[in-house]
Amino acid sequence: MKAIVVYYSFEGNTKLIAQTISNTIDADIEELKPKKEIESKGFMKYLWGGSQVMMKKSPELFPLNKNAEDYDIIFIGTPIWAWTYAPPIRTFLENSNISNKKIALFSCHEGQNGKTFSHFKDKLKNNIFLGEIDFFAPLKSNKEISVTQAKDWAKEMLTKAK
């Protein structure tokens, strides 16, 4: 079974988990990169990011190197913005025709996961959901624990997919 990890990362937390998953199960990896990334820091990034989510913005992305539709298992990772997935993930989901795939979802946050996974499931109907996991600020809190959890979870998802 071919697997890919598709993710967006703003501050590196989701990237850490995505790379860990990819390396653990030898999956391809694809980072979503907006053509115009926000440069806000501190409180302004929350204000800007939250407003983008509320307005249901779908930023233009640089072209992808791989097509997630060509894979059997798709891991999708996002930071949490305003209790859901980040706008670049929205763009990816809107521009992809993902169906009849095995999906594993992960997120990184500094507060709560919100309704992120239920929002994913609403958007990705006609797929099989293997599982989901969220990580609390992996780069700021205990990085080693987050990496170990990501490795164990990735192996579990691969086993479930068989």
mmCIF file of C-alpha atoms in Angstrom:
data_model
loop_
_atom_site.group_PDB
_atom_site.id
_atom_site.type_symbol
_atom_site.label_atom_id
_atom_site.label_comp_id
_atom_site.label_asym_id
_atom_site.label_seq_id
_atom_site.Cartn_x
_atom_site.Cartn_y
_atom_site.Cartn_z
ATOM 1 C CA MET A 1 0.000 0.000 0.000
ATOM 2 C CA LYS A 2 1.299 3.409 -0.972
ATOM 3 C CA ALA A 3 1.129 6.078 1.726
ATOM 4 C CA ILE A 4 1.622 9.835 1.682
ATOM 5 C CA VAL A 5 1.716 12.482 4.394
ATOM 6 C CA VAL A 6 0.172 15.797 3.304
ATOM 7 C CA TYR A 7 0.512 18.681 5.738
ATOM 8 C CA TYR A 8 0.633 22.403 6.330
ATOM 9 C CA SER A 9 2.819 23.827 9.079
ATOM 10 C CA PHE A 10 3.060 27.446 10.164
ATOM 11 C CA GLU A 11 5.562 27.293 13.019
ATOM 12 C CA GLY A 12 7.129 23.871 12.518
ATOM 13 C CA ASN A 13 5.081 21.767 14.942
ATOM 14 C CA THR A 14 3.052 19.982 12.271
ATOM 15 C CA LYS A 15 6.175 19.616 10.114
ATOM 16 C CA LEU A 16 7.952 17.781 12.938
ATOM 17 C CA ILE A 17 5.079 15.307 13.293
ATOM 18 C CA ALA A 18 4.638 14.910 9.516
ATOM 19 C CA GLN A 19 8.330 14.138 8.997
ATOM 20 C CA THR A 20 8.279 11.703 11.910
ATOM 21 C CA ILE A 21 5.297 9.841 10.438
ATOM 22 C CA SER A 22 6.823 9.804 6.950
ATOM 23 C CA ASN A 23 10.179 8.498 8.184
ATOM 24 C CA THR A 24 8.582 5.890 10.449
ATOM 25 C CA ILE A 25 6.435 4.221 7.790
ATOM 26 C CA ASP A 26 8.509 5.159 4.720
ATOM 27 C CA ALA A 27 5.712 7.288 3.243
ATOM 28 C CA ASP A 28 6.038 10.035 0.670
ATOM 29 C CA ILE A 29 5.539 13.536 2.023
ATOM 30 C CA GLU A 30 4.021 16.724 0.589
ATOM 31 C CA GLU A 31 4.111 20.104 2.335
ATOM 32 C CA LEU A 32 1.387 22.568 1.375
ATOM 33 C CA LYS A 33 2.917 25.995 0.789
ATOM 34 C CA PRO A 34 0.750 29.085 0.291
ATOM 35 C CA LYS A 35 1.972 31.496 -2.369
ATOM 36 C CA LYS A 36 1.424 34.287 0.149
ATOM 37 C CA GLU A 37 2.257 33.200 3.696
ATOM 38 C CA ILE A 38 1.348 35.347 6.669
ATOM 39 C CA GLU A 39 4.219 36.991 8.471
ATOM 40 C CA SER A 40 2.406 37.922 11.645
ATOM 41 C CA LYS A 41 3.881 37.086 15.015
ATOM 42 C CA GLY A 42 2.420 37.026 18.502
ATOM 43 C CA PHE A 43 -1.245 37.865 18.948
ATOM 44 C CA MET A 44 -1.627 39.182 15.382
ATOM 45 C CA LYS A 45 -1.067 35.729 13.902
ATOM 46 C CA TYR A 46 -4.060 34.465 15.899
ATOM 47 C CA LEU A 47 -6.196 37.396 14.822
ATOM 48 C CA TRP A 48 -5.209 37.070 11.164
ATOM 49 C CA GLY A 49 -5.399 33.255 11.119
ATOM 50 C CA GLY A 50 -8.753 33.177 12.890
ATOM 51 C CA SER A 51 -10.238 35.717 10.502
ATOM 52 C CA GLN A 52 -9.021 33.663 7.517
ATOM 53 C CA VAL A 53 -10.774 30.586 8.915
ATOM 54 C CA MET A 54 -14.001 32.446 9.695
ATOM 55 C CA MET A 55 -14.104 33.957 6.203
ATOM 56 C CA LYS A 56 -13.464 30.468 4.759
ATOM 57 C CA LYS A 57 -10.444 31.687 2.814
ATOM 58 C CA SER A 58 -8.689 29.255 0.484
ATOM 59 C CA PRO A 59 -5.216 30.630 -0.223
ATOM 60 C CA GLU A 60 -3.514 29.812 -3.497
ATOM 61 C CA LEU A 61 -0.871 27.107 -3.049
ATOM 62 C CA PHE A 62 2.340 26.439 -4.907
ATOM 63 C CA PRO A 63 1.903 23.418 -7.209
ATOM 64 C CA LEU A 64 2.210 20.045 -5.507
ATOM 65 C CA ASN A 65 4.879 17.539 -6.500
ATOM 66 C CA LYS A 66 2.703 14.530 -5.770
ATOM 67 C CA ASN A 67 -0.979 13.749 -6.270
ATOM 68 C CA ALA A 68 -2.593 12.410 -3.087
ATOM 69 C CA GLU A 69 -5.236 10.707 -5.220
ATOM 70 C CA ASP A 70 -2.540 8.234 -6.382
ATOM 71 C CA TYR A 71 -2.090 6.838 -2.858
ATOM 72 C CA ASP A 72 -3.984 4.223 -0.846
ATOM 73 C CA ILE A 73 -3.361 5.808 2.566
ATOM 74 C CA ILE A 74 -3.335 9.559 3.136
ATOM 75 C CA PHE A 75 -2.156 11.116 6.391
ATOM 76 C CA ILE A 76 -3.312 14.743 6.622
ATOM 77 C CA GLY A 77 -1.857 17.119 9.208
ATOM 78 C CA THR A 78 -2.679 20.672 10.200
ATOM 79 C CA PRO A 79 -2.154 23.243 12.908
ATOM 80 C CA ILE A 80 -5.396 24.245 14.617
ATOM 81 C CA TRP A 81 -6.658 27.694 13.714
ATOM 82 C CA ALA A 82 -9.904 28.872 15.308
ATOM 83 C CA TRP A 83 -10.769 25.294 16.343
ATOM 84 C CA THR A 84 -10.434 23.788 12.848
ATOM 85 C CA TYR A 85 -7.905 23.076 10.102
ATOM 86 C CA ALA A 86 -5.817 25.876 8.581
ATOM 87 C CA PRO A 87 -6.858 27.573 5.309
ATOM 88 C CA PRO A 88 -4.150 25.870 3.174
ATOM 89 C CA ILE A 89 -5.718 22.530 4.128
ATOM 90 C CA ARG A 90 -9.089 23.889 2.961
ATOM 91 C CA THR A 91 -7.517 24.697 -0.421
ATOM 92 C CA PHE A 92 -6.022 21.209 -0.654
ATOM 93 C CA LEU A 93 -9.332 19.538 0.182
ATOM 94 C CA GLU A 94 -11.257 21.708 -2.284
ATOM 95 C CA ASN A 95 -8.784 21.049 -5.103
ATOM 96 C CA SER A 96 -8.451 17.297 -4.554
ATOM 97 C CA ASN A 97 -10.829 14.520 -5.454
ATOM 98 C CA ILE A 98 -10.132 12.231 -2.528
ATOM 99 C CA SER A 99 -12.516 9.301 -2.234
ATOM 100 C CA ASN A 100 -12.291 5.606 -1.398
ATOM 101 C CA LYS A 101 -9.011 6.213 0.435
ATOM 102 C CA LYS A 102 -7.825 5.304 3.903
ATOM 103 C CA ILE A 103 -7.362 8.521 5.854
ATOM 104 C CA ALA A 104 -5.435 9.235 9.063
ATOM 105 C CA LEU A 105 -5.706 12.715 10.585
ATOM 106 C CA PHE A 106 -3.334 14.569 12.900
ATOM 107 C CA SER A 107 -3.173 18.069 14.298
ATOM 108 C CA CYS A 108 -0.984 20.292 16.442
ATOM 109 C CA HIS A 109 -2.281 23.011 18.730
ATOM 110 C CA GLU A 110 -1.537 25.134 21.758
ATOM 111 C CA GLY A 111 -4.984 24.893 23.292
ATOM 112 C CA GLN A 112 -7.762 22.687 22.008
ATOM 113 C CA ASN A 113 -8.360 20.568 18.935
ATOM 114 C CA GLY A 114 -11.881 21.952 18.574
ATOM 115 C CA LYS A 115 -13.991 20.280 15.900
ATOM 116 C CA THR A 116 -11.096 19.780 13.523
ATOM 117 C CA PHE A 117 -11.538 16.063 12.966
ATOM 118 C CA SER A 118 -15.308 16.266 12.505
ATOM 119 C CA HIS A 119 -14.751 19.081 9.970
ATOM 120 C CA PHE A 120 -12.279 16.862 8.107
ATOM 121 C CA LYS A 121 -14.756 13.982 8.081
ATOM 122 C CA ASP A 122 -17.530 16.222 6.756
ATOM 123 C CA LYS A 123 -15.264 17.352 3.915
ATOM 124 C CA LEU A 124 -13.845 13.888 3.167
ATOM 125 C CA LYS A 125 -16.960 11.764 2.926
ATOM 126 C CA ASN A 126 -16.662 8.479 1.004
ATOM 127 C CA ASN A 127 -13.367 7.584 2.670
ATOM 128 C CA ILE A 128 -12.358 5.180 5.414
ATOM 129 C CA PHE A 129 -11.004 6.902 8.513
ATOM 130 C CA LEU A 130 -8.262 4.915 10.216
ATOM 131 C CA GLY A 131 -7.765 7.215 13.183
ATOM 132 C CA GLU A 132 -6.839 10.619 14.483
ATOM 133 C CA ILE A 133 -4.431 12.114 16.978
ATOM 134 C CA ASP A 134 -3.607 15.589 18.221
ATOM 135 C CA PHE A 135 -0.387 16.934 19.684
ATOM 136 C CA PHE A 136 -0.020 19.783 22.140
ATOM 137 C CA ALA A 137 2.771 22.171 21.012
ATOM 138 C CA PRO A 138 5.352 19.475 20.163
ATOM 139 C CA LEU A 139 8.240 21.933 19.773
ATOM 140 C CA LYS A 140 7.465 23.824 22.986
ATOM 141 C CA SER A 141 6.427 21.015 25.310
ATOM 142 C CA ASN A 142 8.023 17.571 25.415
ATOM 143 C CA LYS A 143 9.296 16.991 21.882
ATOM 144 C CA GLU A 144 10.544 13.461 22.576
ATOM 145 C CA ILE A 145 7.150 12.299 23.861
ATOM 146 C CA SER A 146 5.383 13.776 20.816
ATOM 147 C CA VAL A 147 7.830 12.089 18.427
ATOM 148 C CA THR A 148 7.394 8.727 20.178
ATOM 149 C CA GLN A 149 3.598 9.076 20.088
ATOM 150 C CA ALA A 150 3.713 9.984 16.383
ATOM 151 C CA LYS A 151 5.877 6.948 15.574
ATOM 152 C CA ASP A 152 3.637 4.560 17.497
ATOM 153 C CA TRP A 153 0.474 6.033 15.988
ATOM 154 C CA ALA A 154 1.852 5.902 12.430
ATOM 155 C CA LYS A 155 2.661 2.197 12.818
ATOM 156 C CA GLU A 156 -0.797 1.566 14.280
ATOM 157 C CA MET A 157 -2.479 3.342 11.342
ATOM 158 C CA LEU A 158 -0.452 1.330 8.841
ATOM 159 C CA THR A 159 -1.451 -1.912 10.583
ATOM 160 C CA LYS A 160 -5.129 -0.872 10.567
ATOM 161 C CA ALA A 161 -4.943 -0.108 6.852
ATOM 162 C CA LYS A 162 -3.956 -3.663 5.916
#
